[in-house]
PDB file of C-alpha atoms in Angstrom:
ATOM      1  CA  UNK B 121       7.454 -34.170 -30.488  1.00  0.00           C
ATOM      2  CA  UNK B 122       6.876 -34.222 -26.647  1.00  0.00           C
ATOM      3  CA  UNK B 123       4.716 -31.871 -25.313  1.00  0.00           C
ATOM      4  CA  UNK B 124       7.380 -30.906 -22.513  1.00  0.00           C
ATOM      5  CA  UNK B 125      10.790 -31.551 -23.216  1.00  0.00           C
ATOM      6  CA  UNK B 126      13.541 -31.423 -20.116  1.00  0.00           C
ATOM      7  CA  UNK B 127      16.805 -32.972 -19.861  1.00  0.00           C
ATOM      8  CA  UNK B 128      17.220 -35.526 -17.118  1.00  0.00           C
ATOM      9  CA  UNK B 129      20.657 -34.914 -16.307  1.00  0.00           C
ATOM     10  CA  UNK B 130      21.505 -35.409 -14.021  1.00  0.00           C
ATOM     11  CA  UNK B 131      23.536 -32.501 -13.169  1.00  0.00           C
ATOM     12  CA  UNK B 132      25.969 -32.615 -10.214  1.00  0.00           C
ATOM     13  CA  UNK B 133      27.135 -29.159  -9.261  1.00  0.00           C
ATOM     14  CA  UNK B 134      29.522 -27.860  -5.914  1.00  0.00           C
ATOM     15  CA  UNK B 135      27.920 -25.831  -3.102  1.00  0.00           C
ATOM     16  CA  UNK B 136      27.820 -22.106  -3.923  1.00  0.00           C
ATOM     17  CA  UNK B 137      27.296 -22.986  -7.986  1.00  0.00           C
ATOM     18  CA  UNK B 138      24.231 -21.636  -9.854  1.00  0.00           C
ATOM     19  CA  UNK B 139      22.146 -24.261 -11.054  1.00  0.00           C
ATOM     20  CA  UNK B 140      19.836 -23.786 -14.976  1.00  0.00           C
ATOM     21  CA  UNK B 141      17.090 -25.958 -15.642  1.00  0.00           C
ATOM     22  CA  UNK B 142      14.780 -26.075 -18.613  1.00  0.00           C
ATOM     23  CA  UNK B 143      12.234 -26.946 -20.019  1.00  0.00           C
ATOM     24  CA  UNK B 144      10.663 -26.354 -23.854  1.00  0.00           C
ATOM     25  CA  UNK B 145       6.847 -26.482 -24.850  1.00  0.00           C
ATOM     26  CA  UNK B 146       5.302 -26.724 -27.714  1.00  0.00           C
ATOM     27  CA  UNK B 147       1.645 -26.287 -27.280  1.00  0.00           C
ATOM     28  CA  UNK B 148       0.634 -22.543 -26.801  1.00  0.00           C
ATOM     29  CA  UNK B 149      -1.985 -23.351 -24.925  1.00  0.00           C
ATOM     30  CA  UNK B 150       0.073 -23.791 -21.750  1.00  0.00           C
ATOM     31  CA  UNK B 151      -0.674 -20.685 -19.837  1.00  0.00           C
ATOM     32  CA  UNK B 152       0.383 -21.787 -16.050  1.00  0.00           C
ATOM     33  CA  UNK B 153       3.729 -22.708 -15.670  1.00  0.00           C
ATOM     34  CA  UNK B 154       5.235 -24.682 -12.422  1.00  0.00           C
ATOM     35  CA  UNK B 155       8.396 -26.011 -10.972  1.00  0.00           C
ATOM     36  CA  UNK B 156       8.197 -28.860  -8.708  1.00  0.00           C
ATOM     37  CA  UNK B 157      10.704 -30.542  -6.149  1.00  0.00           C
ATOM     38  CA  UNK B 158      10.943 -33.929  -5.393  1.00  0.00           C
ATOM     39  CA  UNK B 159      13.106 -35.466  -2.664  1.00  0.00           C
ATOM     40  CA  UNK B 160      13.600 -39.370  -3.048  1.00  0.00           C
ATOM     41  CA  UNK B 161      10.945 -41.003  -2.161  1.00  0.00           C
ATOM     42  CA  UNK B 162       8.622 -38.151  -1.415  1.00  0.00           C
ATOM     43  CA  UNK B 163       5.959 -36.300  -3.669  1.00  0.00           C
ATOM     44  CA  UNK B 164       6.022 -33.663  -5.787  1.00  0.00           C
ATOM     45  CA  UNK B 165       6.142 -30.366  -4.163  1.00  0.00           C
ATOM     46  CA  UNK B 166       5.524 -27.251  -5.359  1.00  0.00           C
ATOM     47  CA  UNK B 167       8.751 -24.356  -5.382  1.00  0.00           C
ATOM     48  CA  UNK B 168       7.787 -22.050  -8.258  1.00  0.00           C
ATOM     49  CA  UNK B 169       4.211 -20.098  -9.903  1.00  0.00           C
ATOM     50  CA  UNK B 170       4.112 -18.006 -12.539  1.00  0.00           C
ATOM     51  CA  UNK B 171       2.025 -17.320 -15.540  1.00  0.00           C
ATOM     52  CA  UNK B 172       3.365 -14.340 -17.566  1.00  0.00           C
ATOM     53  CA  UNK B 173       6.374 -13.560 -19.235  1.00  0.00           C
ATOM     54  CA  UNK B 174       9.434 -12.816 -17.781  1.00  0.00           C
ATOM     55  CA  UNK B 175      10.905 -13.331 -14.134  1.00  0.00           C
ATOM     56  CA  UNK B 176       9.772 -14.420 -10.522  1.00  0.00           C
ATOM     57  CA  UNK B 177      11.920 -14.538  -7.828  1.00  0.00           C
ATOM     58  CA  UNK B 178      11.644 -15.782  -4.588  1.00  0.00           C
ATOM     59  CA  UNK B 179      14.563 -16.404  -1.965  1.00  0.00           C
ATOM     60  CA  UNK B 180      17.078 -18.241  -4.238  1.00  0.00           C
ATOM     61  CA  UNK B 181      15.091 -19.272  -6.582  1.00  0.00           C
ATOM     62  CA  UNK B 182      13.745 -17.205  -9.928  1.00  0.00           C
ATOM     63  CA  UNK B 183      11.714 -18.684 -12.442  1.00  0.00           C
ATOM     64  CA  UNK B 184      11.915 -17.454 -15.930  1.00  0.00           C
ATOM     65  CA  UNK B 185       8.909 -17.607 -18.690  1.00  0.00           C
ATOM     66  CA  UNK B 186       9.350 -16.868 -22.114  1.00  0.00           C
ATOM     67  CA  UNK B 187       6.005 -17.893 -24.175  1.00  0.00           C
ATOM     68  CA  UNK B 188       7.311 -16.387 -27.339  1.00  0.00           C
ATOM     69  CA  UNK B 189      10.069 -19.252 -27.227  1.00  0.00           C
ATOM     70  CA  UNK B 190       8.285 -21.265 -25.614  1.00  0.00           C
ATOM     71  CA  UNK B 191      10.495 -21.971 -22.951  1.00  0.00           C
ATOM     72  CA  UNK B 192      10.871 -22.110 -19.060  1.00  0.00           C
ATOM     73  CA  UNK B 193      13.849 -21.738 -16.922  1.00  0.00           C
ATOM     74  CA  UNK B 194      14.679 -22.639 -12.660  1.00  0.00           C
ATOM     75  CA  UNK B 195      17.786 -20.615 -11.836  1.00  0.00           C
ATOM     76  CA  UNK B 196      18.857 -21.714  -8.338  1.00  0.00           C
ATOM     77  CA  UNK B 197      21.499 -19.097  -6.635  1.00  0.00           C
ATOM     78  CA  UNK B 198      24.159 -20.479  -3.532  1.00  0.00           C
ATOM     79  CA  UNK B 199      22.805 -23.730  -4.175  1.00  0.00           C
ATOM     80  CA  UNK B 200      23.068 -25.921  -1.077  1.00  0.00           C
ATOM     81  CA  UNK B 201      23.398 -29.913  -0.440  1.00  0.00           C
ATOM     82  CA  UNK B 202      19.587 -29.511   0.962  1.00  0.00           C
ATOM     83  CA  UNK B 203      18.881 -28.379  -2.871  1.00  0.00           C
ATOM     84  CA  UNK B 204      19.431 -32.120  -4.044  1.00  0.00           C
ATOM     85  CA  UNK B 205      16.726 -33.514  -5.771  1.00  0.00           C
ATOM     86  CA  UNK B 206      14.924 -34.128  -8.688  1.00  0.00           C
ATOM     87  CA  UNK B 207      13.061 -31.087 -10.634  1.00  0.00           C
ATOM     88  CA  UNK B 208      10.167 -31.004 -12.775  1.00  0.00           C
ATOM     89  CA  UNK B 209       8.572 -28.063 -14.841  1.00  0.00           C
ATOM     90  CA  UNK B 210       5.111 -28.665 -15.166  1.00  0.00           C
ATOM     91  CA  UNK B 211       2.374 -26.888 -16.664  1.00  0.00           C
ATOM     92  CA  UNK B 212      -1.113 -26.421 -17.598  1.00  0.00           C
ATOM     93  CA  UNK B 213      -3.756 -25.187 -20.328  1.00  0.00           C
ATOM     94  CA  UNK B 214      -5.850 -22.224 -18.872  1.00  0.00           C
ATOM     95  CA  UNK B 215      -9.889 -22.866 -19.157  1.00  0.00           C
ATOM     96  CA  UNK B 216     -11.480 -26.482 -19.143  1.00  0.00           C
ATOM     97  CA  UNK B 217     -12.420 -28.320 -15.986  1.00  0.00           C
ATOM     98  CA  UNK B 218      -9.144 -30.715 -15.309  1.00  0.00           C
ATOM     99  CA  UNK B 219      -6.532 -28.472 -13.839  1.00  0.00           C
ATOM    100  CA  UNK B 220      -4.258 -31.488 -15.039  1.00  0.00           C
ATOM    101  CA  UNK B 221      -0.441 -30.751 -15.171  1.00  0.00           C
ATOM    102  CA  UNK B 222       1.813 -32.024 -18.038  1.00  0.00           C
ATOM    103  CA  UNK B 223       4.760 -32.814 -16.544  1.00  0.00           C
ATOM    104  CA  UNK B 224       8.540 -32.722 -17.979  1.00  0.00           C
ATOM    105  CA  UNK B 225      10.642 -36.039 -16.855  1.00  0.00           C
ATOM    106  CA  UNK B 226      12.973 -34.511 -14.362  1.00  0.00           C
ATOM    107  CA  UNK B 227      16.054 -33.196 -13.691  1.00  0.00           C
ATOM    108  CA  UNK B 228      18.157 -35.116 -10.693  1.00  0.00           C
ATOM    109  CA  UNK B 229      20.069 -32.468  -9.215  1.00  0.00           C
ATOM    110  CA  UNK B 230      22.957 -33.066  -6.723  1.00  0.00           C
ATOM    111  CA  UNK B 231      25.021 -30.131  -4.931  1.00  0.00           C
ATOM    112  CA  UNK B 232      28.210 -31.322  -3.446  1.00  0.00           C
ATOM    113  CA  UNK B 233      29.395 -29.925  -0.306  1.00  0.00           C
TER     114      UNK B 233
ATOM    115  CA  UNK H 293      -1.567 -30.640   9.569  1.00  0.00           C
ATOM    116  CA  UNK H 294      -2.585 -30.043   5.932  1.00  0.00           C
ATOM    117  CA  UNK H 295      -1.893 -33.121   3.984  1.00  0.00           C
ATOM    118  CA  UNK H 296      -2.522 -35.764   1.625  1.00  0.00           C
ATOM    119  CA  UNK H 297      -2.140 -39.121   2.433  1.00  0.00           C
ATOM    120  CA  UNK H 298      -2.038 -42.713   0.373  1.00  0.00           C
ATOM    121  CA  UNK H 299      -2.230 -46.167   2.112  1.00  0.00           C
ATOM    122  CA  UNK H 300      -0.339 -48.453   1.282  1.00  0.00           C
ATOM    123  CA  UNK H 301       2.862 -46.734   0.798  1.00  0.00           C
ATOM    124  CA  UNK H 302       4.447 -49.963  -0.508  1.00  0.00           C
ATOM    125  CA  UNK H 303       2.869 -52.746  -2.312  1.00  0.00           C
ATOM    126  CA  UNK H 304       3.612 -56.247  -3.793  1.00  0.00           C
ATOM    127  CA  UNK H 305       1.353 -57.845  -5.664  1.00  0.00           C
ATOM    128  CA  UNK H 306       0.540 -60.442  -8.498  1.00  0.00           C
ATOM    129  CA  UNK H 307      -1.466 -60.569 -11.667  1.00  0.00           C
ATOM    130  CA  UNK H 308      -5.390 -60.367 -11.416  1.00  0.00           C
ATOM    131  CA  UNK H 309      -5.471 -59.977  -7.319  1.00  0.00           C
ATOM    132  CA  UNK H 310      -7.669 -56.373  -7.285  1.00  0.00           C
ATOM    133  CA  UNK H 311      -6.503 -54.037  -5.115  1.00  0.00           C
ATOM    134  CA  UNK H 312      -6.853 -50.493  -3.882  1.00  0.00           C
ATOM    135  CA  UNK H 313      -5.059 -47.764  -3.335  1.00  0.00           C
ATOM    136  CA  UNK H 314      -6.409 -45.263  -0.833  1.00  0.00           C
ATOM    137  CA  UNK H 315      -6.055 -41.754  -0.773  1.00  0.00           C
ATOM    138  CA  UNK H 316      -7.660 -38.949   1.419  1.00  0.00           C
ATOM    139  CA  UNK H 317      -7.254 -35.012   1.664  1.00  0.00           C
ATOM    140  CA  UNK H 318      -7.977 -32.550   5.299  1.00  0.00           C
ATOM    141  CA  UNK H 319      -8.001 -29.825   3.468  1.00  0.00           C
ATOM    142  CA  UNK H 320     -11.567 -29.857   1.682  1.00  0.00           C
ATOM    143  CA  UNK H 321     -10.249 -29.608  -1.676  1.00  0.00           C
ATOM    144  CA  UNK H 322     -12.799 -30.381  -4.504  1.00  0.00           C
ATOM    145  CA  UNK H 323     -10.019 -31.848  -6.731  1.00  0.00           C
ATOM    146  CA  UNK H 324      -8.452 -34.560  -6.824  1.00  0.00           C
ATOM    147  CA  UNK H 325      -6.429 -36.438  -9.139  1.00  0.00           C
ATOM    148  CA  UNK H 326      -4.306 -39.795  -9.624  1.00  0.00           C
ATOM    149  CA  UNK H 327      -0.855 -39.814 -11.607  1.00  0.00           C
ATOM    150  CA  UNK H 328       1.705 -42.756 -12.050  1.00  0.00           C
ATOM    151  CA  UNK H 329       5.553 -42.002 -12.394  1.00  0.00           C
ATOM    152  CA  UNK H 330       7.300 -43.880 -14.477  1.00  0.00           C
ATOM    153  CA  UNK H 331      11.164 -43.831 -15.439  1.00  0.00           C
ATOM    154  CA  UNK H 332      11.419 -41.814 -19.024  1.00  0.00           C
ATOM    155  CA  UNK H 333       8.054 -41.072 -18.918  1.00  0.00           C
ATOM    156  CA  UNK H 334       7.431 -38.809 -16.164  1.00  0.00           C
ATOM    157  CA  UNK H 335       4.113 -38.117 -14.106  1.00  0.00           C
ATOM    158  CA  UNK H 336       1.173 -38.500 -16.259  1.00  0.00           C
ATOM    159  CA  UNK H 337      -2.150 -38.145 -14.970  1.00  0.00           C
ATOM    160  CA  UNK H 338      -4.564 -41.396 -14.615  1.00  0.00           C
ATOM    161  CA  UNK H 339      -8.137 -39.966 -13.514  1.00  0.00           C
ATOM    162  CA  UNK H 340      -9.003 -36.719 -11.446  1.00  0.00           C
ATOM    163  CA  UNK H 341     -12.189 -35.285  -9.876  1.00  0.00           C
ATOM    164  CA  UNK H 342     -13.981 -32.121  -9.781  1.00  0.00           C
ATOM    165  CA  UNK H 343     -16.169 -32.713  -7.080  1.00  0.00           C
ATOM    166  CA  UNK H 344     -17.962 -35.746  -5.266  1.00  0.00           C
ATOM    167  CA  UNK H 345     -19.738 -38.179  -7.503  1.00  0.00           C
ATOM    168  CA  UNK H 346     -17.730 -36.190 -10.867  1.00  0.00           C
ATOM    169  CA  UNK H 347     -15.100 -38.229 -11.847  1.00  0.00           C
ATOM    170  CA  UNK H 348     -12.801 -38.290 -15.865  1.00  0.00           C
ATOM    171  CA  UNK H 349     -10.584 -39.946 -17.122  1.00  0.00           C
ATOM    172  CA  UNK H 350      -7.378 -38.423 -17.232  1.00  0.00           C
ATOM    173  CA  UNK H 351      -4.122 -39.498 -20.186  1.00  0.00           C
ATOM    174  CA  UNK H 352      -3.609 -42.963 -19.057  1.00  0.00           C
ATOM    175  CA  UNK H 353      -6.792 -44.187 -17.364  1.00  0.00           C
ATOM    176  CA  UNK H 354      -6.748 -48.129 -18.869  1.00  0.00           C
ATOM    177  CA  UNK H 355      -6.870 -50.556 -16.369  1.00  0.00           C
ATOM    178  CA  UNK H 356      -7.821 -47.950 -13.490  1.00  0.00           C
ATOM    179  CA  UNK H 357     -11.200 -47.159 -11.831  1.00  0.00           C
ATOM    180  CA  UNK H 358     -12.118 -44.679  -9.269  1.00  0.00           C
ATOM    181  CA  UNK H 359     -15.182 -43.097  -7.217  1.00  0.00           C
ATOM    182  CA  UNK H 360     -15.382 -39.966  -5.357  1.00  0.00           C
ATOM    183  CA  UNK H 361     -18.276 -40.740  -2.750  1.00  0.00           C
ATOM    184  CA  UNK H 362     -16.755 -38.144   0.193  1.00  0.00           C
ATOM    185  CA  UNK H 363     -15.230 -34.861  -0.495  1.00  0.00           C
ATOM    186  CA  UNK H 364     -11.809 -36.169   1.464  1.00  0.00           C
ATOM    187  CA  UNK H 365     -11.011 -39.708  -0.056  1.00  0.00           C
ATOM    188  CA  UNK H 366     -10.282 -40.556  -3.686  1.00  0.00           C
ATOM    189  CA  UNK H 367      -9.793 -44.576  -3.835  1.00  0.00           C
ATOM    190  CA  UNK H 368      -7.837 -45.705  -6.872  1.00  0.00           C
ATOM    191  CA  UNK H 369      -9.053 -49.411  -7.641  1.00  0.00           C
ATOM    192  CA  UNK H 370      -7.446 -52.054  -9.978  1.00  0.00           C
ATOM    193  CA  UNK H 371      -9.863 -54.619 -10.808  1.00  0.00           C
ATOM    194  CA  UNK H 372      -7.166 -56.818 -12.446  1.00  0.00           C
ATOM    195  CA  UNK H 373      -3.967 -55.607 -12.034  1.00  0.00           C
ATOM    196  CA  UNK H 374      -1.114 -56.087 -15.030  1.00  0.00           C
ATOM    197  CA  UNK H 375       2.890 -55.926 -14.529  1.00  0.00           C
ATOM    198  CA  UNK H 376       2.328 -52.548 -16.617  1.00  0.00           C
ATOM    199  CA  UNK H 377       0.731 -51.399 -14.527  1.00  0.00           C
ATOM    200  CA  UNK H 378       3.866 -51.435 -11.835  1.00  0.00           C
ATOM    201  CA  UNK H 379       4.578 -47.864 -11.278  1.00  0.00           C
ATOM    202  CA  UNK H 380       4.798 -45.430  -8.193  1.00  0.00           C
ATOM    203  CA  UNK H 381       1.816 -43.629  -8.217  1.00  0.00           C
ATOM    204  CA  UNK H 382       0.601 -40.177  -6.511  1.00  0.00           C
ATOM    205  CA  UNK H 383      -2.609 -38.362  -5.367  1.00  0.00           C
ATOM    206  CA  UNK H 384      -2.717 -34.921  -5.780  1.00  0.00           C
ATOM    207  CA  UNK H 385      -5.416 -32.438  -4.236  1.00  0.00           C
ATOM    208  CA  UNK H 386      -6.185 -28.937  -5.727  1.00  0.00           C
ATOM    209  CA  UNK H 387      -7.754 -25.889  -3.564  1.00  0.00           C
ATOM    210  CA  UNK H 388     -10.536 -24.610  -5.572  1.00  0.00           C
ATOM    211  CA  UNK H 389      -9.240 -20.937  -7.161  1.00  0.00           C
ATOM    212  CA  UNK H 390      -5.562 -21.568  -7.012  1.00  0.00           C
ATOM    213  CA  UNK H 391      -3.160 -23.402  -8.707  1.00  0.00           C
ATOM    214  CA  UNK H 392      -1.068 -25.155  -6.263  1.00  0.00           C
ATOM    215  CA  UNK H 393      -1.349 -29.025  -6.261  1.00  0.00           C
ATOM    216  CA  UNK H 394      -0.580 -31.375  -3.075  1.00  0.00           C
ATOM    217  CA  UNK H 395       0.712 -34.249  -3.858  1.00  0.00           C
ATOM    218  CA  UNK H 396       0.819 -37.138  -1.692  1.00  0.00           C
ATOM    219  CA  UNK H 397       3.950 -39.216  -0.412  1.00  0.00           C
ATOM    220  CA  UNK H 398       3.163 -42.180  -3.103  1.00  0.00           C
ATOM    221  CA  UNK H 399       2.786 -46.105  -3.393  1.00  0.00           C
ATOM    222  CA  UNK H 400       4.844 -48.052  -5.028  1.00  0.00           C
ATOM    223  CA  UNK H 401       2.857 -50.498  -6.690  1.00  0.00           C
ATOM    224  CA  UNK H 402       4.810 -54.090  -8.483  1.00  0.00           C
ATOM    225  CA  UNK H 403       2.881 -56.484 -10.060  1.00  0.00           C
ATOM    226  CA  UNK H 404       4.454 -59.743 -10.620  1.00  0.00           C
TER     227      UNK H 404
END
């Protein structure tokens, strides 16, 4: 079993829609939780933070943790065509010295005017 | 402007020729890191850096070498490259106490 598992789509929604992504876990240890956007041919950047449990919203966008499930979630509200692009959950252990993120594969996302 | 930034951005190559791929920070982050992308596979992480002159190995760091001798530039090296090792890779920078992670605009590296 994959560390992170998230399904690659891709999904191709219309403007306005409210876009879901996942992602599952299944080491514990993961205690920093991420979502990154990446336009084609551009890096990673980062949208969402959040360590604890529950919700955190920001503009559009709320991220969603639930450790006890082990699962992560990217709601995206009045999605727009500028929202196309590939999203990955990412995520790290807490402690050590490498702040190293594992990284789910991607979801390709496409909003249709 | 804060940024990271990788030369080349494109690169063709064949088997054996070393190369290097540079990358280099203005924001005096201590770490620094090196994933490859790779279709089904996702970014995994090659080699990263804690500081100058403290370098580890990272999930996938066969094949790769690296030195940290300034604070701002993190020089992935391939002594002999492989067609595995064909991939787009990114630098990534880290601001000491938080947890965001800048990545850079990435080379895409083919080996022939």
């Amino acid at each position: 079993q994959k560390e992170v598992e998230q399904d690659p789509g891709p999904l191709s929604v219309p403007e306005g829609a409210i876009v879901s992504l996942n992602c599952t876990y299944s080491n514990s240890a993961f205690q920093y939780f991420m979502w990154y956007r990446q336009y084609s041919r551009k890096g990673p950047e980062l949208l969402m933070y959040t360590y604890s449990s529950g919700n955190k919203e920001d503009g559009r966008f709320t991220a969603q943790v639930d450790k006890s499930s082990k699962y992560i979630s990217l709601f995206i509200r009045d999605s727009q065509p500028s929202d196309s692009a590939t999203y990955l959950c990412a995520m790290r252990r807490s402690g050590g010295s490498n702040y190293k993120l594992t990284f789910g594969k991607g979801t390709l996302l496409t909003v249709n005017p | 402007e804060a940024q990271v930034t990788q030369n080349p951005r494109y690169l063709i190559t064949v088997t054996g020729k070393k190369l290097t791929v540079t990358c280099s920070q203005n924001m005096n982050h201590e770490y620094m890191s090196w994933y490859r992308q790779d279709p089904g596979l996702g970014l995994r992480q090659i080699y990263y850096s804690m500081n100058v002159e403290v370098t580890d190995k990272g999930d996938v760091p066969e094949g790769y070498k690296v030195s940290r001798k300034e604070k701002r530039n993190f020089p992935l090296i391939l002594e002999s490259p492989s067609p595995n090792q064909t991939s787009l890779y990114f630098c990534a920078s880290r601001d000491t106490g938080k947890d965001t992670q800048y990545f850079g605009p990435g080379t895409r590296l083919t080996v022939l």
